[in-house]
Short mmCIF file of C-alpha atoms in Angstrom, two decimals:
data_model
loop_
_atom_site.label_atom_id
_atom_site.label_comp_id
_atom_site.label_asym_id
_atom_site.label_seq_id
_atom_site.Cartn_x
_atom_site.Cartn_y
_atom_site.Cartn_z
CA MET A 1 1.53 49.21 42.26
CA THR A 2 -1.46 46.46 41.17
CA GLY A 3 -0.75 47.41 37.78
CA GLU A 4 2.99 46.39 38.49
CA LYS A 5 2.28 43.28 40.07
CA ALA A 6 -0.46 42.64 37.22
CA ARG A 7 2.74 42.66 34.60
CA LYS A 8 4.73 40.46 37.01
CA LYS A 9 2.51 37.92 37.22
CA THR A 10 1.01 37.62 33.21
CA SER A 11 5.02 37.58 32.97
CA ASN A 12 5.71 34.99 34.93
CA THR A 13 2.65 33.39 33.16
CA ILE A 14 4.58 33.40 29.76
CA ARG A 15 7.26 32.39 30.73
CA GLU A 16 5.97 29.13 32.52
CA ARG A 17 4.56 28.62 28.95
CA HIS A 18 7.37 28.55 27.23
CA ALA A 19 9.21 26.55 29.32
CA SER A 20 6.56 24.10 29.30
CA ASP A 21 5.62 24.59 25.63
CA ARG A 22 9.64 23.99 25.21
CA VAL A 23 9.44 20.67 27.02
CA PHE A 24 7.17 20.03 25.07
CA SER A 25 9.08 20.17 22.00
CA ALA A 26 11.88 18.40 23.65
CA VAL A 27 9.30 15.19 24.24
CA VAL A 28 8.30 15.62 21.09
CA ILE A 29 11.62 15.55 19.42
CA ILE A 30 12.72 12.99 21.59
CA LEU A 31 10.36 10.70 20.42
CA SER A 32 10.21 11.13 17.21
CA ILE A 33 13.82 10.73 16.57
CA ALA A 34 13.00 7.38 18.88
CA ILE A 35 10.54 6.33 16.63
CA PHE A 36 12.80 7.24 13.68
CA ILE A 37 15.42 5.08 14.98
CA THR A 38 13.07 2.07 16.11
CA ILE A 39 11.49 1.79 12.00
CA ALA A 40 14.71 2.89 9.83
CA TYR A 41 17.06 0.75 11.49
CA PRO A 42 15.51 -2.57 10.43
CA LEU A 43 15.22 -1.06 7.13
CA TRP A 44 19.43 -0.47 7.20
CA PHE A 45 19.95 -3.91 8.95
CA VAL A 46 18.42 -5.36 5.43
CA VAL A 47 20.02 -3.37 3.33
CA ILE A 48 23.96 -3.96 4.66
CA ALA A 49 22.53 -7.30 5.61
CA SER A 50 22.02 -8.51 1.83
CA ILE A 51 25.63 -6.91 0.80
CA SER A 52 27.92 -8.38 3.76
CA ASP A 53 29.15 -11.15 4.14
CA SER A 54 27.03 -13.64 5.64
CA ASN A 55 29.14 -15.75 8.41
CA LEU A 56 29.63 -11.74 9.65
CA VAL A 57 25.60 -11.24 10.23
CA ASN A 58 25.15 -14.45 11.86
CA GLN A 59 27.94 -13.73 14.34
CA GLY A 60 26.35 -10.48 14.78
CA LYS A 61 29.08 -8.36 13.56
CA VAL A 62 27.36 -6.69 11.28
CA ILE A 63 25.38 -3.81 13.33
CA LEU A 64 25.48 -0.38 11.64
CA TRP A 65 28.16 -0.34 8.20
CA PRO A 66 28.62 -3.35 6.12
CA ARG A 67 31.09 -5.97 5.97
CA GLY A 68 33.05 -8.41 3.47
CA ILE A 69 31.09 -6.15 1.15
CA ASN A 70 29.42 -8.70 -1.74
CA PHE A 71 26.80 -8.88 -4.14
CA TYR A 72 26.19 -12.34 -4.17
CA GLY A 73 22.67 -12.64 -3.14
CA PHE A 74 22.05 -10.05 -6.25
CA SER A 75 23.49 -11.13 -8.11
CA GLN A 76 22.59 -14.71 -8.22
CA ILE A 77 18.76 -13.51 -7.97
CA LEU A 78 18.67 -10.73 -10.56
CA LYS A 79 19.87 -13.10 -13.34
CA ASP A 80 17.27 -16.00 -12.89
CA SER A 81 14.43 -16.02 -15.28
CA ARG A 82 12.02 -15.83 -12.77
CA ILE A 83 12.57 -13.22 -11.58
CA ALA A 84 11.72 -11.04 -15.25
CA ILE A 85 8.62 -13.24 -15.10
CA GLY A 86 7.46 -12.05 -11.79
CA TYR A 87 8.18 -8.62 -12.29
CA ARG A 88 6.31 -8.34 -15.35
CA ASN A 89 3.34 -10.27 -14.41
CA THR A 90 3.55 -7.67 -11.55
CA ILE A 91 3.97 -5.08 -13.19
CA ILE A 92 0.71 -6.14 -15.62
CA TYR A 93 -1.08 -6.84 -12.62
CA VAL A 94 -0.75 -3.76 -10.98
CA VAL A 95 -1.30 -1.40 -14.00
CA VAL A 96 -4.60 -3.27 -15.28
CA GLY A 97 -5.85 -4.27 -12.31
CA THR A 98 -5.70 -0.96 -10.26
CA ALA A 99 -6.94 0.77 -13.67
CA LEU A 100 -10.44 -1.34 -13.23
CA ASN A 101 -9.90 -0.18 -9.76
CA LEU A 102 -10.64 2.91 -10.11
CA ILE A 103 -12.73 2.67 -13.26
CA VAL A 104 -15.40 1.04 -10.56
CA THR A 105 -14.96 2.67 -7.31
CA LEU A 106 -14.69 5.92 -8.52
CA PRO A 107 -18.06 5.77 -10.81
CA ALA A 108 -19.36 4.29 -8.07
CA ALA A 109 -18.29 6.23 -5.06
CA TYR A 110 -19.70 9.48 -7.29
CA ALA A 111 -23.49 7.92 -7.33
CA LEU A 112 -23.62 6.82 -3.68
CA SER A 113 -22.55 10.37 -2.87
CA ARG A 114 -25.05 11.62 -5.03
CA PRO A 115 -28.59 12.81 -2.56
CA ASP A 116 -30.90 12.54 -5.61
CA PHE A 117 -29.95 8.66 -6.07
CA LYS A 118 -32.73 7.12 -3.24
CA PRO A 119 -31.36 3.96 -2.49
CA ARG A 120 -27.61 4.77 -1.61
CA ASN A 121 -27.90 4.32 1.83
CA ALA A 122 -29.77 0.51 0.81
CA VAL A 123 -26.71 -0.11 -1.37
CA MET A 124 -24.17 1.08 0.98
CA LEU A 125 -25.55 -1.26 2.69
CA TYR A 126 -24.64 -3.95 0.88
CA PHE A 127 -21.10 -2.91 0.37
CA VAL A 128 -20.74 -2.50 4.25
CA PHE A 129 -22.12 -6.41 5.05
CA THR A 130 -19.06 -7.21 2.90
CA MET A 131 -16.69 -6.22 5.28
CA TYR A 132 -17.96 -8.39 8.20
CA PHE A 133 -19.25 -11.70 6.56
CA SER A 134 -17.98 -13.31 3.56
CA GLY A 135 -19.19 -17.10 1.78
CA GLY A 136 -15.76 -18.27 3.20
CA LEU A 137 -13.01 -19.56 1.00
CA VAL A 138 -14.49 -22.94 -0.34
CA PRO A 139 -17.29 -21.01 -1.78
CA LEU A 140 -15.23 -18.51 -3.43
CA TYR A 141 -12.95 -20.97 -5.04
CA MET A 142 -15.99 -22.64 -6.14
CA THR A 143 -17.66 -19.49 -7.37
CA VAL A 144 -14.51 -18.86 -9.77
CA GLN A 145 -13.94 -22.10 -10.56
CA ALA A 146 -17.57 -22.01 -11.61
CA LEU A 147 -16.00 -18.83 -13.60
CA HIS A 148 -13.29 -20.32 -15.88
CA LEU A 149 -10.39 -18.07 -13.65
CA ILE A 150 -8.29 -20.41 -12.51
CA SER A 151 -5.03 -20.28 -13.41
CA THR A 152 -5.42 -17.21 -16.11
CA PRO A 153 -4.12 -14.21 -15.19
CA TRP A 154 -7.50 -12.60 -15.20
CA ILE A 155 -8.15 -13.92 -11.38
CA MET A 156 -5.35 -11.55 -9.80
CA ILE A 157 -6.65 -8.46 -12.31
CA LEU A 158 -10.45 -9.05 -10.80
CA MET A 159 -10.32 -10.41 -7.74
CA LEU A 160 -10.47 -7.70 -5.55
CA LEU A 161 -12.32 -5.64 -8.41
CA VAL A 162 -14.00 -2.75 -5.48
CA ASN A 163 -12.77 -2.51 -1.96
CA THR A 164 -15.09 -1.41 0.29
CA TYR A 165 -13.04 1.00 2.80
CA ASN A 166 -11.46 2.35 -0.14
CA LEU A 167 -14.86 3.04 -1.80
CA ILE A 168 -16.30 4.54 1.42
CA ILE A 169 -13.48 7.10 1.39
CA ALA A 170 -14.33 8.45 -1.85
CA ARG A 171 -17.68 8.53 -1.37
CA THR A 172 -17.01 10.81 1.18
CA PHE A 173 -14.65 12.79 -0.22
CA MET A 174 -17.33 13.70 -3.36
CA GLN A 175 -19.83 14.39 -0.16
CA ASN A 176 -17.72 16.70 1.21
CA SER A 177 -15.90 18.52 -0.91
CA ILE A 178 -18.24 18.43 -3.71
CA PRO A 179 -20.40 21.20 -3.22
CA ASN A 180 -24.39 19.97 -4.72
CA ASP A 181 -24.32 23.78 -6.45
CA LEU A 182 -21.52 22.41 -9.05
CA TYR A 183 -23.75 19.95 -9.94
CA GLU A 184 -27.14 22.16 -9.83
CA ALA A 185 -24.83 25.07 -11.99
CA ALA A 186 -23.80 22.04 -14.61
CA GLN A 187 -26.91 20.29 -14.79
CA LEU A 188 -28.41 23.86 -16.30
CA ASP A 189 -25.99 23.78 -18.89
CA GLY A 190 -27.05 20.15 -19.85
CA CYS A 191 -24.35 18.65 -18.67
CA SER A 192 -25.22 14.91 -17.56
CA HIS A 193 -23.91 13.15 -14.43
CA PHE A 194 -21.34 11.57 -16.52
CA LYS A 195 -19.89 14.76 -17.99
CA PHE A 196 -20.55 15.89 -14.81
CA LEU A 197 -18.05 13.22 -12.77
CA LEU A 198 -15.98 13.48 -15.83
CA LYS A 199 -15.01 17.18 -16.56
CA VAL A 200 -15.97 18.00 -12.52
CA VAL A 201 -15.28 15.71 -9.81
CA LEU A 202 -12.51 13.49 -11.08
CA PRO A 203 -10.39 17.11 -11.51
CA LEU A 204 -11.37 18.22 -8.14
CA SER A 205 -10.39 14.94 -6.84
CA LYS A 206 -6.84 14.77 -7.48
CA ALA A 207 -6.21 14.14 -4.21
CA ILE A 208 -8.21 10.66 -3.51
CA ILE A 209 -7.67 9.43 -6.74
CA SER A 210 -4.11 9.51 -5.78
CA VAL A 211 -4.56 7.86 -2.25
CA GLU A 212 -7.34 5.46 -3.86
CA MET A 213 -4.23 4.24 -6.41
CA LEU A 214 -1.31 4.09 -4.00
CA TYR A 215 -4.03 1.11 -1.63
CA TYR A 216 -4.72 -0.36 -4.88
CA ALA A 217 -1.47 -0.61 -6.36
CA VAL A 218 0.10 -2.01 -3.10
CA TYR A 219 -2.17 -4.53 -2.36
CA HIS A 220 -1.54 -5.56 -5.62
CA TRP A 221 2.05 -5.85 -5.87
CA ASN A 222 1.80 -7.61 -1.84
CA ASP A 223 -1.09 -10.45 -3.19
CA TYR A 224 0.15 -13.82 -3.36
CA PHE A 225 -2.52 -14.96 -1.64
CA THR A 226 -4.30 -14.70 -4.70
CA ALA A 227 -1.95 -16.33 -6.84
CA LEU A 228 -1.12 -18.99 -4.13
CA LEU A 229 -4.56 -20.56 -4.48
CA TYR A 230 -6.01 -19.81 -7.41
CA ASN A 231 -3.20 -19.86 -10.18
CA SER A 232 -0.96 -23.41 -10.84
CA LYS A 233 1.14 -21.96 -13.92
CA ASN A 234 4.31 -20.77 -13.61
CA GLN A 235 3.93 -18.21 -16.61
CA TYR A 236 1.35 -16.72 -14.52
CA GLU A 237 3.23 -16.17 -11.44
CA PRO A 238 3.40 -12.42 -9.52
CA LEU A 239 6.83 -11.95 -8.25
CA GLN A 240 6.11 -12.37 -4.63
CA ILE A 241 5.00 -16.39 -5.01
CA VAL A 242 8.67 -16.40 -7.82
CA LEU A 243 10.29 -14.90 -4.09
CA ARG A 244 8.73 -16.97 -1.86
CA ARG A 245 9.90 -20.13 -4.20
CA ILE A 246 13.61 -18.39 -3.96
CA LEU A 247 13.08 -18.25 -0.29
CA LEU A 248 12.21 -22.01 0.23
CA LEU A 249 14.27 -22.93 -2.01
CA ASN A 250 17.47 -21.55 0.38
CA GLU A 251 16.00 -22.59 3.39
CA ALA A 252 16.64 -25.83 2.17
CA TYR A 253 19.90 -25.39 1.44
CA ALA A 254 20.64 -23.97 4.95
CA ASN A 255 19.06 -26.77 6.95
CA GLY A 256 21.96 -28.56 4.71
CA ASN A 257 19.49 -30.22 1.58
CA GLY A 258 21.39 -29.67 -1.19
CA GLY A 259 19.79 -31.82 -3.50
CA VAL A 260 16.86 -29.08 -4.15
CA GLN A 261 16.30 -28.01 -7.50
CA GLY A 262 16.35 -23.98 -8.26
CA GLY A 263 18.69 -23.56 -5.13
CA TYR A 264 21.41 -20.82 -5.07
CA GLY A 265 23.38 -22.55 -2.36
CA GLN A 266 24.54 -22.69 1.02
CA ARG A 267 26.97 -19.69 0.43
CA SER A 268 24.52 -17.29 -0.76
CA ALA A 269 20.91 -18.09 1.41
CA ASP A 270 21.22 -15.24 4.11
CA GLN A 271 22.12 -12.80 1.45
CA VAL A 272 19.40 -14.32 -0.39
CA LYS A 273 17.19 -13.94 1.49
CA TYR A 274 17.61 -9.70 2.25
CA ALA A 275 18.21 -9.30 -1.13
CA VAL A 276 15.02 -10.41 -2.18
CA ILE A 277 13.43 -8.31 0.18
CA ILE A 278 15.01 -5.13 -1.26
CA VAL A 279 14.06 -6.34 -4.69
CA SER A 280 10.23 -7.17 -3.26
CA THR A 281 9.56 -3.58 -1.33
CA VAL A 282 11.77 -1.00 -2.89
CA PRO A 283 9.87 -0.41 -6.65
CA ILE A 284 6.28 0.35 -4.21
CA LEU A 285 8.34 2.14 -1.67
CA CYS A 286 9.47 4.64 -4.93
CA VAL A 287 6.04 5.07 -5.44
CA TYR A 288 4.93 7.09 -2.23
CA PRO A 289 7.22 10.23 -2.94
CA PHE A 290 4.87 10.68 -5.64
CA VAL A 291 1.58 11.33 -3.98
CA GLN A 292 2.75 12.51 -0.81
CA LYS A 293 1.69 16.33 -1.17
CA TYR A 294 -1.75 14.45 -2.42
CA PHE A 295 -1.80 11.30 0.41
CA GLU A 296 -2.55 13.59 3.91
CA LYS A 297 -5.14 15.41 2.06
CA GLY A 298 -6.65 12.57 0.77
CA VAL A 299 -7.03 10.53 3.58
CA MET A 300 -8.16 13.46 6.41
CA ILE A 301 -11.15 14.44 4.00
CA GLY A 302 -12.24 11.11 3.11
CA ALA A 303 -12.06 9.98 6.71
CA VAL A 304 -14.18 12.37 8.01
CA LYS A 305 -17.51 11.06 8.12
CA GLY A 306 -18.43 7.32 6.40
#
């Protein structure tokens, strides 16, 4: 009888555990669906509003599906030569800037991860110090001016050559994931630090390289503040500045100031606003699927210890 009671008790415990697991799974699914809707609906609304009649959007009649479909806003901004120039400049800044970021960040992270580099903690302290303290905007502007980088394309590329947070992630990844025994074995074969970095460390660091590439590319794609402060030439403007000017001009039209040069008119003011959001975000969103398999692994491993 004692054994039978024990079996019944165990069976009841398992059923209760299964019931609690089902409740927990149901709660997780409901919360996940709610979070997905919260994130996805604003994106979907921007898409349908960009191709819907502006009057219906303003009246709140466009909720789930587009109404009065037309592509007037897209046609207006895509035939604007400023958009093409902005895209060209931004693509150059993203490609060249990200490449230089990786060229500087990865060797620095490798050097700081080496246990035989004695002053690595002191050097790392200098990098971390810049995360909390800066000289201010005016001294920074004077420095950029002294380097003759004002109104040049190089200011958009060199302004953030090394991001301290990205450097810490890369250093931690290499420190925790690349065994020192590999370097000792390579050293016996006459391998230098430079060859070891190129032939061993970088091939084993695809995850963190993909994460760093994504972080730097997103920064360069979204960077408009640098151009706003340090650039005054239209031929060097990135896409974000061009789109910002289009939005401001069309806001002026929407407010009744039809004499502003370079705007698109009252009819397309709202459609242009939503189309601009899509034009500026879709290209960088297309990058994520290609680095998704590395992204989680790289972030988790690189952020375990500072």
